[in-house]
Short mmCIF file of C-alpha atoms and ligand atoms in Angstrom, two decimals:
data_model
loop_
_atom_site.label_atom_id
_atom_site.label_comp_id
_atom_site.label_asym_id
_atom_site.label_seq_id
_atom_site.Cartn_x
_atom_site.Cartn_y
_atom_site.Cartn_z
CA UNK A 28 -27.14 -11.42 -13.15
CA UNK A 29 -26.49 -14.92 -14.50
CA UNK A 30 -22.72 -15.17 -14.56
CA UNK A 31 -22.82 -18.45 -16.52
CA UNK A 32 -24.36 -16.66 -19.47
CA UNK A 33 -21.70 -13.99 -19.72
CA UNK A 34 -18.51 -16.01 -19.29
CA UNK A 35 -17.29 -17.28 -22.64
CA UNK A 36 -14.44 -19.45 -23.89
CA UNK A 37 -12.88 -17.00 -26.30
CA UNK A 38 -13.49 -13.60 -24.74
CA UNK A 39 -13.39 -12.11 -21.26
CA UNK A 40 -14.56 -9.00 -19.45
CA UNK A 41 -11.55 -7.20 -18.02
CA UNK A 42 -10.96 -4.19 -15.79
CA UNK A 43 -7.28 -3.63 -16.58
CA UNK A 44 -3.90 -5.06 -17.52
CA UNK A 45 -0.79 -3.49 -16.00
CA UNK A 46 2.66 -4.15 -14.56
CA UNK A 47 3.28 -3.61 -10.83
CA UNK A 48 4.98 -4.81 -7.67
CA UNK A 49 2.92 -7.38 -5.81
CA UNK A 50 2.03 -6.07 -2.36
CA UNK A 51 0.53 -9.12 -0.67
CA UNK A 52 1.25 -12.69 0.35
CA UNK A 53 4.00 -15.07 -0.71
CA UNK A 54 4.93 -13.07 -3.84
CA UNK A 55 5.26 -9.75 -2.02
CA UNK A 56 7.86 -7.48 -3.63
CA UNK A 57 8.01 -9.35 -6.93
CA UNK A 58 7.07 -7.78 -10.26
CA UNK A 59 4.00 -9.12 -11.99
CA UNK A 60 1.83 -8.56 -15.01
CA UNK A 61 -1.63 -8.12 -13.48
CA UNK A 62 -4.72 -9.20 -15.39
CA UNK A 63 -7.69 -7.87 -13.43
CA UNK A 64 -10.96 -9.58 -14.36
CA UNK A 65 -14.39 -8.02 -13.92
CA UNK A 66 -17.12 -9.54 -11.74
CA UNK A 67 -17.21 -10.93 -8.24
CA UNK A 68 -20.01 -12.90 -6.61
CA UNK A 69 -18.98 -11.84 -3.07
CA UNK A 70 -19.49 -8.47 -1.35
CA UNK A 71 -16.81 -8.23 1.34
CA UNK A 72 -17.12 -5.23 3.65
CA UNK A 73 -13.44 -4.35 3.22
CA UNK A 74 -13.35 -4.71 -0.58
CA UNK A 75 -10.86 -2.30 -2.18
CA UNK A 76 -11.88 -3.46 -5.66
CA UNK A 77 -15.62 -2.78 -5.65
CA UNK A 78 -15.22 -1.26 -9.11
CA UNK A 79 -14.78 -4.84 -10.36
CA UNK A 80 -18.27 -5.96 -9.33
CA UNK A 81 -19.85 -4.80 -12.58
CA UNK A 82 -18.69 -5.13 -16.16
CA UNK A 83 -17.35 -1.81 -17.44
CA UNK A 84 -17.89 -0.87 -21.09
CA UNK A 85 -14.15 -0.37 -21.49
CA UNK A 86 -11.02 -1.92 -20.01
CA UNK A 87 -7.70 -0.13 -19.45
CA UNK A 88 -4.56 -1.59 -20.98
CA UNK A 89 -1.14 -0.27 -19.94
CA UNK A 90 1.09 0.44 -22.90
CA UNK A 91 4.52 0.59 -21.22
CA UNK A 92 5.17 -1.71 -18.21
CA UNK A 93 4.71 0.28 -14.98
CA UNK A 94 4.11 3.72 -16.55
CA UNK A 95 0.28 3.72 -16.27
CA UNK A 96 -0.05 5.04 -19.82
CA UNK A 97 -3.39 3.30 -20.23
CA UNK A 98 -5.34 2.99 -23.43
CA UNK A 99 -9.04 2.17 -23.46
CA UNK A 100 -10.55 -0.81 -25.28
CA UNK A 101 -14.09 -2.17 -25.44
CA UNK A 102 -15.23 -5.14 -23.38
CA UNK A 103 -15.31 -8.06 -23.86
CA UNK A 104 -11.80 -8.64 -25.21
CA UNK A 105 -10.83 -11.62 -27.29
CA UNK A 106 -8.29 -14.19 -26.23
CA UNK A 107 -6.07 -13.22 -29.17
CA UNK A 108 -6.07 -9.54 -28.22
CA UNK A 109 -5.18 -10.30 -24.61
CA UNK A 110 -2.27 -12.46 -25.72
CA UNK A 111 -0.95 -9.56 -27.82
CA UNK A 112 -1.20 -7.14 -24.86
CA UNK A 113 0.57 -9.57 -22.52
CA UNK A 114 3.29 -10.06 -25.11
CA UNK A 115 3.78 -6.26 -25.25
CA UNK A 116 3.99 -6.06 -21.44
CA UNK A 117 6.45 -8.92 -21.22
CA UNK A 118 9.65 -6.96 -21.94
CA UNK A 119 12.82 -8.91 -21.04
CA UNK A 120 14.01 -9.17 -17.41
CA UNK A 121 11.08 -7.32 -15.83
CA UNK A 122 8.46 -9.76 -14.64
CA UNK A 123 8.55 -12.70 -12.25
CA UNK A 124 5.04 -13.98 -12.90
CA UNK A 125 1.54 -13.24 -14.15
CA UNK A 126 -1.17 -12.47 -11.60
CA UNK A 127 -4.79 -13.39 -12.30
CA UNK A 128 -6.80 -11.10 -10.07
CA UNK A 129 -10.16 -9.39 -9.83
CA UNK A 130 -12.92 -9.49 -8.92
CA UNK A 131 -12.98 -13.25 -8.88
CA UNK A 132 -10.91 -14.74 -11.75
CA UNK A 133 -12.45 -18.20 -11.35
CA UNK A 134 -15.76 -16.83 -12.66
CA UNK A 135 -13.89 -16.77 -15.98
CA UNK A 136 -12.81 -20.43 -15.88
CA UNK A 137 -14.15 -21.23 -19.40
CA UNK A 138 -11.92 -18.47 -20.80
CA UNK A 139 -8.92 -19.31 -18.61
CA UNK A 140 -8.90 -22.96 -19.73
CA UNK A 141 -8.23 -21.71 -23.25
CA UNK A 142 -6.04 -18.75 -22.34
CA UNK A 143 -3.62 -20.12 -19.71
CA UNK A 144 -1.83 -22.79 -21.78
CA UNK A 145 -1.26 -20.24 -24.54
CA UNK A 146 -0.01 -17.43 -22.28
CA UNK A 147 2.34 -19.85 -20.51
CA UNK A 148 3.81 -20.94 -23.79
CA UNK A 149 4.11 -17.33 -24.98
CA UNK A 150 5.77 -15.85 -21.88
CA UNK A 151 7.17 -18.84 -19.95
CA UNK A 152 6.14 -16.93 -16.81
CA UNK A 153 4.62 -18.72 -13.79
CA UNK A 154 0.90 -18.16 -13.26
CA UNK A 155 -0.36 -16.91 -9.89
CA UNK A 156 -4.08 -17.07 -9.09
CA UNK A 157 -5.52 -14.63 -6.55
CA UNK A 158 -8.92 -15.90 -5.46
CA UNK A 159 -11.47 -15.87 -2.69
CA UNK A 160 -11.05 -19.66 -2.58
CA UNK A 161 -14.73 -20.60 -2.65
CA UNK A 162 -15.01 -22.18 -6.13
CA UNK A 163 -13.32 -25.61 -5.98
CA UNK A 164 -15.20 -26.83 -9.05
CA UNK A 165 -13.68 -24.15 -11.28
CA UNK A 166 -10.25 -24.58 -9.69
CA UNK A 167 -10.22 -28.26 -10.66
CA UNK A 168 -10.32 -27.34 -14.34
CA UNK A 169 -7.35 -24.94 -14.07
CA UNK A 170 -4.94 -26.82 -11.82
CA UNK A 171 -2.65 -28.01 -14.65
CA UNK A 172 -1.94 -24.40 -15.67
CA UNK A 173 -1.32 -22.80 -12.26
CA UNK A 174 1.92 -22.42 -10.30
CA UNK A 175 0.75 -20.68 -7.14
CA UNK A 176 -2.61 -19.93 -5.52
CA UNK A 177 -3.23 -17.17 -3.01
CA UNK A 178 -6.46 -18.02 -1.25
CA UNK A 179 -8.30 -15.25 0.55
CA UNK A 180 -10.07 -16.97 3.43
CA UNK A 181 -13.08 -14.89 4.46
CA UNK A 182 -13.78 -14.38 8.16
CA UNK A 183 -17.51 -13.75 8.72
CA UNK A 184 -16.75 -11.12 11.39
CA UNK A 185 -14.67 -9.08 8.91
CA UNK A 186 -15.94 -9.80 5.41
CA UNK A 187 -19.59 -10.52 6.14
CA UNK A 188 -19.17 -13.67 4.03
CA UNK A 189 -19.31 -17.28 5.32
CA UNK A 190 -17.67 -19.91 3.11
CA UNK A 191 -15.98 -22.29 5.55
CA UNK A 192 -17.02 -25.51 3.77
CA UNK A 193 -16.08 -24.22 0.32
CA UNK A 194 -12.75 -22.92 1.69
CA UNK A 195 -12.00 -26.34 3.15
CA UNK A 196 -12.74 -28.15 -0.11
CA UNK A 197 -10.73 -25.59 -2.07
CA UNK A 198 -7.64 -25.82 0.14
CA UNK A 199 -7.84 -29.61 0.28
CA UNK A 200 -7.93 -29.69 -3.50
CA UNK A 201 -4.84 -27.46 -3.76
CA UNK A 202 -2.98 -29.62 -1.27
CA UNK A 203 -3.93 -32.96 -2.84
CA UNK A 204 -3.02 -31.62 -6.29
CA UNK A 205 0.42 -30.57 -4.98
CA UNK A 206 -0.32 -27.01 -6.06
CA UNK A 207 1.64 -24.43 -4.08
CA UNK A 208 -0.85 -22.45 -2.00
CA UNK A 209 -0.94 -19.90 0.79
CA UNK A 210 -3.83 -18.50 2.79
CA UNK A 211 -4.42 -14.80 3.28
CA UNK A 212 -6.76 -13.58 6.02
CA UNK A 213 -7.83 -9.94 6.24
CA UNK A 214 -8.19 -8.88 9.88
CA UNK A 215 -9.69 -5.73 11.38
CA UNK A 216 -10.30 -4.39 14.87
CA UNK A 217 -13.63 -6.29 14.73
CA UNK A 218 -12.15 -9.72 14.02
CA UNK A 219 -13.56 -12.37 16.33
CA UNK A 220 -11.33 -15.01 17.90
CA UNK A 221 -13.74 -17.81 16.98
CA UNK A 222 -13.28 -16.99 13.28
CA UNK A 223 -9.47 -17.10 13.53
CA UNK A 224 -9.71 -20.35 15.42
CA UNK A 225 -11.97 -21.88 12.75
CA UNK A 226 -9.61 -20.70 9.99
CA UNK A 227 -6.61 -22.11 11.86
CA UNK A 228 -8.34 -25.45 12.41
CA UNK A 229 -9.22 -25.75 8.72
CA UNK A 230 -5.70 -24.98 7.49
CA UNK A 231 -4.04 -27.08 10.19
CA UNK A 232 -6.27 -30.08 9.48
CA UNK A 233 -5.17 -30.08 5.83
CA UNK A 234 -1.49 -29.31 6.39
CA UNK A 235 0.00 -27.20 9.20
CA UNK A 236 2.86 -26.12 6.91
CA UNK A 237 0.60 -24.17 4.51
CA UNK A 238 1.72 -20.53 5.01
CA UNK A 239 -0.85 -18.16 6.48
CA UNK A 240 -0.67 -14.38 6.10
CA UNK A 241 -2.62 -12.18 8.49
CA UNK A 242 -3.20 -8.94 6.60
CA UNK A 243 -4.46 -5.95 8.62
CA UNK A 244 -7.18 -4.18 6.66
CA UNK A 245 -6.02 -0.95 4.99
CA UNK A 246 -8.28 1.93 6.08
CA UNK A 247 -7.45 4.06 3.06
CA UNK A 248 -9.97 5.77 0.87
CA UNK A 249 -8.81 4.57 -2.53
CA UNK A 250 -10.08 7.74 -4.19
CA UNK A 251 -8.19 10.23 -1.99
CA UNK A 252 -5.43 8.09 -0.45
CA UNK A 253 -6.38 9.46 2.97
CA UNK A 254 -7.66 7.72 6.08
CA UNK A 255 -11.42 7.57 6.07
CA UNK A 256 -12.78 7.19 9.60
CA UNK A 257 -15.97 5.59 8.29
CA UNK A 258 -14.02 2.67 6.95
CA UNK A 259 -13.06 -0.51 8.79
CA UNK A 260 -9.99 0.00 10.98
CA UNK A 261 -6.98 -2.31 11.35
CA UNK A 262 -6.36 -4.24 14.58
CA UNK A 263 -4.26 -2.78 17.39
CA UNK A 264 -0.68 -4.08 17.83
CA UNK A 265 -1.88 -5.98 20.91
CA UNK A 266 -4.66 -7.68 18.94
CA UNK A 267 -2.42 -8.75 16.07
CA UNK A 268 0.32 -10.05 18.40
CA UNK A 269 -2.25 -12.12 20.27
CA UNK A 270 -3.83 -13.47 17.08
CA UNK A 271 -0.51 -14.52 15.59
CA UNK A 272 0.17 -16.65 18.67
CA UNK A 273 -3.36 -18.09 18.54
CA UNK A 274 -2.96 -19.11 14.89
CA UNK A 275 0.36 -20.80 15.69
CA UNK A 276 -1.54 -23.37 17.72
CA UNK A 277 -2.78 -24.72 14.39
CA UNK A 278 -0.27 -23.72 11.70
CA UNK A 279 3.52 -23.38 11.66
CA UNK A 280 4.03 -20.32 9.48
CA UNK A 281 1.97 -17.25 10.40
CA UNK A 282 3.22 -13.93 9.01
CA UNK A 283 1.71 -10.50 9.55
CA UNK A 284 2.08 -8.28 6.48
CA UNK A 285 0.02 -5.19 5.59
CA UNK A 286 -0.58 -4.29 1.92
CA UNK A 287 2.89 -3.05 0.91
CA UNK A 288 1.87 -1.70 -2.51
CA UNK A 289 -0.23 0.94 -0.75
CA UNK A 290 2.82 2.00 1.30
CA UNK A 291 4.61 2.57 -2.01
CA UNK A 292 1.69 4.68 -3.27
CA UNK A 293 1.52 2.29 -6.14
CA UNK A 294 -1.79 2.59 -7.92
S1 SF4 B 28 -13.77 -11.41 -2.99
FE1 SF4 B 28 -12.29 -9.77 -3.40
S2 SF4 B 28 -13.16 -8.59 -5.12
FE2 SF4 B 28 -14.81 -9.88 -4.28
S3 SF4 B 28 -15.89 -8.56 -2.82
FE3 SF4 B 28 -14.37 -9.73 -1.66
S4 SF4 B 28 -12.52 -8.42 -1.61
FE4 SF4 B 28 -13.89 -7.61 -3.23
#
């Protein structure tokens, strides 16, 4: 599939728009309007959003913030329509920010360049980008419109993906642009020390004060909510305690936080 030919300036392929409590990273516990974009060019083993890999014929738009009273609309959606839906979601005193998530939102950079200045003006909410952090070229175009970036650094032993050089360029770009950024690293019982060391060296070489979140993989079957023994398992307490100390050789702030939205049974 040629992604370049399906990303447009004035329309985007979405999965859903909804209001929820952020369960990961620096914004954990805050309320966000989530815009989940379709498509991802990676195939992480632990992916809990594999339904985003293809473009669905319809996207789901929540009518009342947090109530999951979704209505279906055809893809792609126009920029104007999305602005109207965000305006409806943005009831007073509810939201702290807007989360661009996926899939990989940066695939939709041509659309976001048009959309972000308008949605910022409309809502006055900060914009948070959740990304795999491997597309520095697209990030460059969006920097003026972003407030916070959560970069998901992929460890080859956990995700099956290897993007060290792209991660380095991406994080360097965030830092040099003075864009607030944190790094999230999914860890499992199979995580290899050499991968954590490489990740720590990359972050520490750019700035040791960039916050790093070690996030134990969630072994839940998203369809049933139960533990599926065939899925990747989280690290033991001994592993995670050891890894936190190891990472602190390179970076100053290393927090261990599992996905809290799944503890809340928040869909
Ligand atoms: S980058 Fe995110 S959406 Fe894409 S495969 Fe990996 S976990 Fe899934």
